[in-house]
XYZ file of C-alpha atoms in Angstrom:
498
model
C 307.224 94.722 163.091
C 309.905 94.481 165.576
C 313.152 95.748 163.695
C 315.253 94.730 167.241
C 316.976 91.598 165.523
C 318.937 94.295 163.049
C 319.464 96.573 165.234
C 319.544 95.231 168.940
C 323.632 94.553 167.828
C 324.155 98.223 165.439
C 323.578 99.930 168.742
C 325.735 97.065 170.749
C 328.360 98.350 168.586
C 328.172 102.437 169.401
C 327.917 102.066 172.973
C 331.567 100.973 172.693
C 332.302 104.324 171.344
C 332.896 107.522 173.316
C 330.243 110.204 173.611
C 331.827 113.335 173.156
C 335.146 112.130 171.510
C 331.909 110.865 168.894
C 329.811 114.295 169.013
C 333.322 115.974 167.709
C 334.273 113.032 164.458
C 331.050 114.169 163.637
C 330.865 117.923 163.630
C 333.726 117.119 161.576
C 331.994 114.933 158.931
C 329.127 116.856 159.144
C 330.905 120.732 158.296
C 332.778 118.778 155.653
C 329.802 116.984 154.074
C 327.676 120.265 153.748
C 330.457 123.395 153.560
C 333.327 121.002 152.275
C 335.981 122.244 155.279
C 338.809 120.088 155.069
C 339.243 117.196 157.258
C 342.220 116.513 159.330
C 344.015 113.224 157.712
C 343.730 110.769 154.649
C 342.352 108.546 157.302
C 338.649 110.222 157.452
C 338.462 109.616 154.243
C 337.105 106.297 153.147
C 339.466 104.299 150.848
C 337.757 101.620 148.743
C 341.313 99.922 148.199
C 342.677 101.903 145.827
C 342.261 105.776 146.347
C 341.349 107.593 149.162
C 337.708 109.564 148.942
C 336.353 112.429 150.015
C 333.107 111.407 152.397
C 330.999 114.331 151.078
C 331.266 112.064 147.680
C 329.504 109.102 149.942
C 327.734 110.093 152.940
C 324.789 111.865 152.671
C 323.528 114.716 155.203
C 320.733 111.988 156.036
C 322.904 109.141 157.373
C 324.598 111.460 159.089
C 321.792 112.618 161.028
C 320.426 109.786 161.259
C 323.931 108.744 162.988
C 324.441 111.492 165.883
C 321.093 110.367 166.913
C 322.611 107.075 167.395
C 325.321 108.623 169.185
C 323.201 110.697 171.846
C 320.810 107.939 172.820
C 323.386 104.959 172.877
C 327.558 105.962 173.406
C 329.543 105.607 176.631
C 331.249 108.622 178.360
C 333.691 106.386 178.904
C 334.170 104.512 175.903
C 337.173 102.693 173.631
C 335.778 103.844 170.532
C 335.216 106.966 168.925
C 334.354 108.147 165.335
C 339.043 109.795 164.885
C 338.612 107.589 161.431
C 336.041 106.911 158.729
C 335.712 103.001 159.234
C 334.488 103.951 162.493
C 332.379 106.538 161.298
C 331.642 103.461 158.215
C 329.929 100.756 161.159
C 328.012 103.077 162.200
C 326.911 103.687 158.485
C 326.761 100.092 158.050
C 324.106 99.293 160.312
C 322.028 102.311 159.649
C 321.462 100.508 156.079
C 321.237 97.892 157.400
C 318.597 98.391 159.615
C 316.747 100.496 157.488
C 316.921 97.803 154.644
C 315.708 94.913 157.241
C 312.578 97.547 157.778
C 311.605 98.102 154.274
C 312.188 94.214 152.796
C 308.532 93.705 154.979
C 307.300 96.827 154.847
C 306.723 98.492 151.230
C 304.865 96.382 149.051
C 302.829 97.765 145.811
C 299.691 99.308 147.979
C 302.578 101.610 150.046
C 305.600 101.770 147.566
C 304.742 105.896 146.806
C 304.156 106.732 150.290
C 307.666 104.409 151.016
C 309.293 107.134 148.123
C 307.155 110.666 149.263
C 308.815 109.869 152.782
C 312.353 109.323 151.115
C 312.575 111.973 149.299
C 311.934 114.189 152.440
C 314.302 112.874 154.675
C 316.742 112.622 151.560
C 316.187 115.473 149.048
C 314.990 118.044 151.485
C 319.042 118.738 152.215
C 319.308 119.079 148.157
C 316.405 121.677 147.690
C 317.381 124.662 147.121
C 321.157 126.563 148.135
C 321.254 126.178 151.775
C 321.825 129.994 152.523
C 318.848 131.473 149.855
C 316.576 129.297 151.987
C 317.916 131.324 155.082
C 317.754 135.190 152.969
C 314.110 133.688 152.249
C 313.316 132.973 155.614
C 314.046 136.021 156.664
C 312.591 137.896 154.088
C 309.437 137.200 155.862
C 310.104 137.251 159.661
C 311.331 140.221 159.769
C 307.851 141.756 158.938
C 307.218 143.992 161.834
C 304.786 142.305 163.917
C 306.364 139.237 163.483
C 309.708 141.089 164.825
C 307.853 141.518 166.865
C 306.909 138.011 168.515
C 310.311 137.028 168.903
C 311.804 139.814 170.252
C 309.015 139.531 173.140
C 310.155 135.685 173.346
C 314.072 136.288 172.421
C 314.741 139.883 173.483
C 316.445 139.669 170.433
C 314.562 140.642 166.646
C 315.092 139.235 163.639
C 317.780 140.995 161.831
C 319.860 140.420 164.978
C 318.638 136.830 165.624
C 319.625 135.974 161.311
C 323.047 137.078 161.883
C 324.248 135.729 165.226
C 322.959 132.416 162.858
C 325.701 133.845 160.331
C 327.700 134.705 162.877
C 327.125 131.020 164.670
C 328.178 129.446 161.421
C 331.424 130.589 160.269
C 332.481 130.487 164.281
C 331.115 126.430 164.049
C 333.628 126.014 161.594
C 336.592 126.542 163.669
C 335.663 125.083 166.929
C 331.698 122.756 167.550
C 331.771 123.858 171.270
C 329.658 126.598 172.016
C 330.956 129.369 175.383
C 328.240 129.090 177.325
C 328.368 133.298 177.699
C 329.116 133.745 174.387
C 328.659 137.415 173.166
C 328.398 139.384 169.973
C 328.865 142.399 171.217
C 331.009 143.026 167.797
C 328.049 142.927 165.370
C 325.844 145.232 168.286
C 324.238 142.924 169.871
C 324.503 142.890 174.363
C 325.180 139.559 175.498
C 322.582 140.103 177.743
C 320.282 139.100 174.810
C 322.548 136.522 172.261
C 322.894 134.331 176.364
C 319.064 133.827 176.539
C 318.754 132.723 172.729
C 321.963 130.693 173.470
C 320.175 129.263 176.410
C 317.607 128.446 174.881
C 319.049 126.282 171.604
C 320.484 124.252 174.594
C 319.656 121.385 176.595
C 321.610 118.921 178.789
C 322.464 114.972 177.372
C 319.997 113.213 179.596
C 317.384 115.079 179.101
C 319.019 115.039 175.142
C 318.635 111.613 175.536
C 314.997 111.047 177.103
C 313.696 113.073 174.548
C 315.094 111.391 171.829
C 314.089 108.769 173.328
C 311.152 108.866 173.402
C 310.069 109.595 169.875
C 311.985 107.634 168.629
C 309.849 104.172 166.997
C 311.509 100.294 166.296
C 309.337 99.552 163.708
C 309.189 100.631 159.555
C 309.459 104.411 161.031
C 311.814 104.169 162.613
C 314.699 106.372 160.173
C 312.044 109.056 159.988
C 310.984 110.025 164.245
C 311.096 113.190 164.857
C 314.665 114.784 166.276
C 314.624 116.660 169.080
C 317.954 118.441 168.120
C 316.183 119.766 165.559
C 314.677 121.267 168.188
C 317.662 121.510 170.418
C 321.127 121.693 169.094
C 323.369 122.813 171.293
C 324.043 119.618 174.341
C 325.735 120.872 177.478
C 327.724 117.810 178.475
C 328.154 116.721 181.627
C 331.298 117.690 181.601
C 329.602 121.182 181.426
C 330.830 122.350 177.849
C 328.180 122.550 175.265
C 328.768 121.475 172.047
C 326.817 121.481 168.779
C 327.515 118.611 166.793
C 325.914 119.379 163.484
C 326.443 123.215 162.541
C 323.374 122.617 160.226
C 320.498 122.098 162.227
C 320.838 124.874 164.247
C 321.835 126.836 161.520
C 317.838 125.230 160.240
C 316.810 125.709 163.992
C 318.123 129.480 164.083
C 316.037 129.720 160.491
C 313.433 128.025 159.605
C 312.682 126.830 162.597
C 310.706 130.086 164.463
C 308.542 129.194 162.616
C 307.928 126.477 165.287
C 308.525 128.964 168.197
C 305.701 131.021 166.837
C 303.201 129.092 165.271
C 300.343 128.714 168.568
C 300.683 132.198 169.351
C 297.638 133.611 167.410
C 299.257 137.028 166.341
C 301.008 135.065 163.874
C 299.783 133.082 161.139
C 298.553 136.429 159.797
C 301.406 138.150 159.385
C 303.059 135.124 158.031
C 301.151 134.395 155.093
C 300.833 137.911 154.006
C 304.818 138.388 154.540
C 304.725 135.685 152.107
C 302.849 136.449 149.930
C 305.191 140.087 149.697
C 307.813 137.762 149.086
C 306.849 136.426 145.985
C 305.341 139.510 144.528
C 309.052 140.841 144.643
C 310.231 139.078 143.167
C 308.239 138.865 140.273
C 308.399 142.088 140.192
C 312.375 142.989 140.262
C 313.143 139.942 138.532
C 310.882 139.769 135.252
C 311.330 142.096 132.900
C 308.600 145.296 132.826
C 306.905 144.367 129.134
C 305.148 141.228 131.315
C 301.454 142.136 133.423
C 302.139 142.220 136.474
C 299.705 142.588 139.611
C 298.996 141.823 142.845
C 296.437 140.810 144.701
C 292.801 143.054 144.481
C 290.267 141.458 146.824
C 286.609 141.484 145.172
C 283.080 140.874 146.362
C 280.624 137.663 145.168
C 277.134 137.847 146.728
C 278.082 140.824 149.266
C 280.841 138.313 150.354
C 283.809 140.348 149.866
C 287.082 137.316 148.292
C 290.493 138.057 147.942
C 291.221 135.465 144.998
C 294.406 135.019 143.539
C 297.975 136.799 144.710
C 299.195 137.859 142.443
C 298.743 137.519 138.126
C 301.690 137.574 135.783
C 300.580 137.831 131.944
C 302.154 136.847 128.814
C 300.728 137.609 125.349
C 299.590 134.058 125.522
C 299.490 132.890 128.720
C 297.883 133.999 132.092
C 299.845 133.136 134.650
C 298.151 132.685 138.112
C 299.570 132.766 141.722
C 298.560 130.886 144.708
C 300.905 131.331 147.648
C 300.492 128.980 150.835
C 302.667 128.643 153.550
C 301.862 125.183 154.853
C 304.355 122.209 154.647
C 303.942 118.971 154.699
C 303.573 117.331 158.558
C 305.879 115.175 159.879
C 303.464 112.842 160.667
C 302.522 112.370 156.787
C 305.791 112.095 155.733
C 307.110 109.800 157.933
C 303.513 106.907 157.470
C 303.657 104.844 154.783
C 299.611 106.182 154.232
C 297.007 106.476 156.886
C 294.969 109.143 157.797
C 297.428 112.397 158.163
C 298.483 111.167 154.142
C 295.740 111.881 153.358
C 294.790 115.071 155.443
C 298.163 116.332 153.998
C 297.367 115.841 150.814
C 293.573 116.762 150.567
C 294.898 119.833 151.726
C 297.443 120.512 148.951
C 294.179 119.513 146.948
C 291.839 121.491 148.331
C 293.584 125.074 147.635
C 293.573 123.244 144.319
C 290.413 124.340 143.210
C 290.045 126.892 145.691
C 292.060 128.101 142.395
C 289.460 127.024 140.062
C 286.819 127.976 142.028
C 289.150 131.779 142.060
C 289.535 131.796 137.832
C 285.619 130.995 137.571
C 285.413 134.277 139.432
C 287.477 136.057 136.918
C 285.634 134.346 133.679
C 282.165 135.835 135.919
C 283.225 139.495 136.124
C 284.183 139.447 139.364
C 287.372 140.787 139.416
C 289.319 143.569 137.912
C 291.185 141.159 135.635
C 291.502 140.314 132.280
C 292.163 136.794 130.934
C 291.724 137.706 127.788
C 291.590 134.500 126.305
C 294.748 133.717 127.256
C 296.125 129.774 128.007
C 295.611 130.178 131.904
C 297.407 128.806 133.684
C 298.009 128.209 138.445
C 300.329 128.263 140.284
C 300.048 126.992 143.767
C 303.372 127.485 145.483
C 304.184 126.347 149.172
C 306.765 128.137 151.414
C 308.791 124.092 151.459
C 309.007 121.589 148.942
C 306.322 119.196 148.713
C 308.348 115.714 147.036
C 304.968 115.258 144.206
C 306.531 114.545 140.753
C 304.804 111.444 140.059
C 302.166 110.348 137.657
C 300.365 107.827 140.422
C 300.332 111.066 143.080
C 298.636 113.184 140.978
C 295.966 110.555 139.099
C 294.297 110.483 142.694
C 294.562 113.764 143.264
C 292.873 115.358 139.947
C 290.780 112.235 140.103
C 289.774 114.083 143.460
C 289.906 116.896 142.300
C 287.573 116.797 139.961
C 285.049 115.078 141.722
C 284.428 117.725 143.817
C 284.299 119.909 140.769
C 282.169 118.317 139.690
C 280.081 117.688 142.530
C 279.744 121.856 142.932
C 279.390 121.540 138.820
C 282.039 123.365 138.346
C 282.264 124.385 134.112
C 284.094 121.040 133.582
C 284.961 122.496 129.905
C 286.938 125.291 131.591
C 288.465 122.919 133.928
C 289.769 120.794 131.439
C 291.401 124.720 128.760
C 293.700 124.951 133.049
C 296.848 123.239 134.184
C 297.992 123.836 137.094
C 301.930 123.345 138.821
C 302.961 122.733 142.220
C 306.480 124.160 142.954
C 308.730 125.429 146.229
C 309.480 128.933 146.758
C 312.468 127.843 146.056
C 311.304 126.807 142.300
C 309.731 129.390 141.969
C 312.594 132.144 142.741
C 314.163 130.144 139.954
C 311.955 130.099 137.680
C 311.107 133.714 137.062
C 315.143 134.251 136.753
C 314.933 131.389 133.985
C 311.942 132.992 132.510
C 312.877 136.340 132.647
C 316.047 134.697 129.972
C 313.428 132.567 127.727
C 310.399 133.719 128.576
C 306.771 132.716 129.494
C 305.165 130.676 126.944
C 308.930 128.900 126.255
C 308.859 127.701 129.758
C 306.019 126.040 130.366
C 305.420 124.398 127.052
C 308.625 122.138 129.022
C 306.929 121.663 131.671
C 305.011 118.168 132.726
C 301.564 118.898 132.447
C 300.777 116.006 133.865
C 303.135 115.335 137.143
C 302.064 119.435 137.351
C 305.642 120.078 137.429
C 307.971 122.487 136.632
C 311.161 120.386 137.266
C 311.592 118.858 133.663
C 312.113 123.171 132.692
C 314.418 124.091 135.698
C 316.983 120.858 135.874
C 316.650 119.989 132.482
C 315.901 121.890 129.230
C 316.351 125.557 130.577
C 319.304 124.489 133.350
C 322.298 126.151 132.299
C 319.515 129.652 131.898
C 319.847 128.873 136.114
C 323.039 130.419 136.650
C 323.949 133.956 138.587
C 320.935 133.878 140.590
C 320.111 137.750 141.437
C 320.561 137.000 145.218
C 321.304 139.911 145.653
C 318.439 142.074 144.203
C 316.270 140.503 145.267
C 317.303 139.953 149.553
C 317.764 142.502 151.348
C 319.659 140.170 154.333
C 322.999 140.867 151.899
C 323.026 143.996 152.631
C 322.971 143.879 156.197
C 325.595 140.922 156.149
C 328.095 143.018 154.387
C 327.267 145.660 156.237
C 327.551 144.310 159.842
C 329.220 141.138 159.524
C 332.333 142.439 158.260
C 334.536 141.132 157.927
C 333.282 137.782 158.588
C 331.033 138.113 155.641
C 331.944 135.546 152.635
C 330.061 136.697 149.038
C 330.568 132.980 147.445
C 327.727 131.973 149.436
C 326.142 134.054 146.476
């Protein structure tokens, strides 16, 4: 499908905008929308004819990210328009909305509507999925593993602690100005200038290369709004005048936290410590938050037919329930998220359903006495905990997954009576952390009574019935980086982030 009839006039309007001034405008709006930073004057606000409305109430981060891509692609180095007031930003947002509507009107139909919702959720709701600062703390818990930190040091000359401290300090600097001094040092927190310069250089791309790489991945079809964003990999742009600008600070934040995964994923020494460190984090959450009255056990390898198996990563037991935990680090790939179905989407969903099948087989091993664990006639519940969220809430999606799971288990002669007694849920690490916090207050059994078994989702309990119990999350109890911030980022430490 060609969307050019709608996109071309939008692109031509952007060509009149000045590149550097517009990047500064995006920086101001990004800080306002993400961190509620004030804007210079009323002209930056949305005026509805009666009152001035803060842009963060009407503009979403995902829209701003697309706007940034289009500005980099099309703005003129000497344009006569800039984003220095809301109507000029509104022109770009209006063009984005019209282009997306033009695509959706011809590409979405009854057969692919769920896939359309799936990619919209991963584009839009992901910005709201969990507290960003807690995501940073969580990734530090994983990347501080000695083997992983050593790989980071090998690549950047900085260990995990130094990189995460730099990431946080940069967020503070970038609230004041959009530019990064190329030889900026962090000696005030004990990091030599040459090492920090290596890191900043690795995250910088000149404007011509940035433009070319964005254009390479751009598609003018139903994937237009969902394609790979080169600025997530290189969030610092070197302009032709030599200045280095960071127009969207949160993209830099994501690059120096969860984005470190892509630096190391191809290294054969990375996957095992990455998975183990993630499992250790989840068990730490369980043991730190849930009361000692619960039965809490960690994975214990066992033998079945001379083969060693690892089984579940953890067990949480109450009087009536045996909750079995399986941790998975894989995330929904971009091709799966951006497509309206197709093979990449099927492969991603199959991988997730195979994790459920593996979990059912692990339950059978416990029932058959191959492990040291005992279910004791309690209700069996499985949690598949993915590091990043998969937005799968929806009965149509899970009806197809459930059918595939039942078929595959049936072909393996699985005890379907046992199958019918087991509930499974798929949740993210952020959701699980909140679950532990709330369950510690209301009880495991009470929590599970309020979940949506059909959609295999715990959101009903998290965000509905028990949402009021989610306050005062114990970040300082769980996350080691908090203490390091207090120690090394003083006086920049901001306790309100908790």
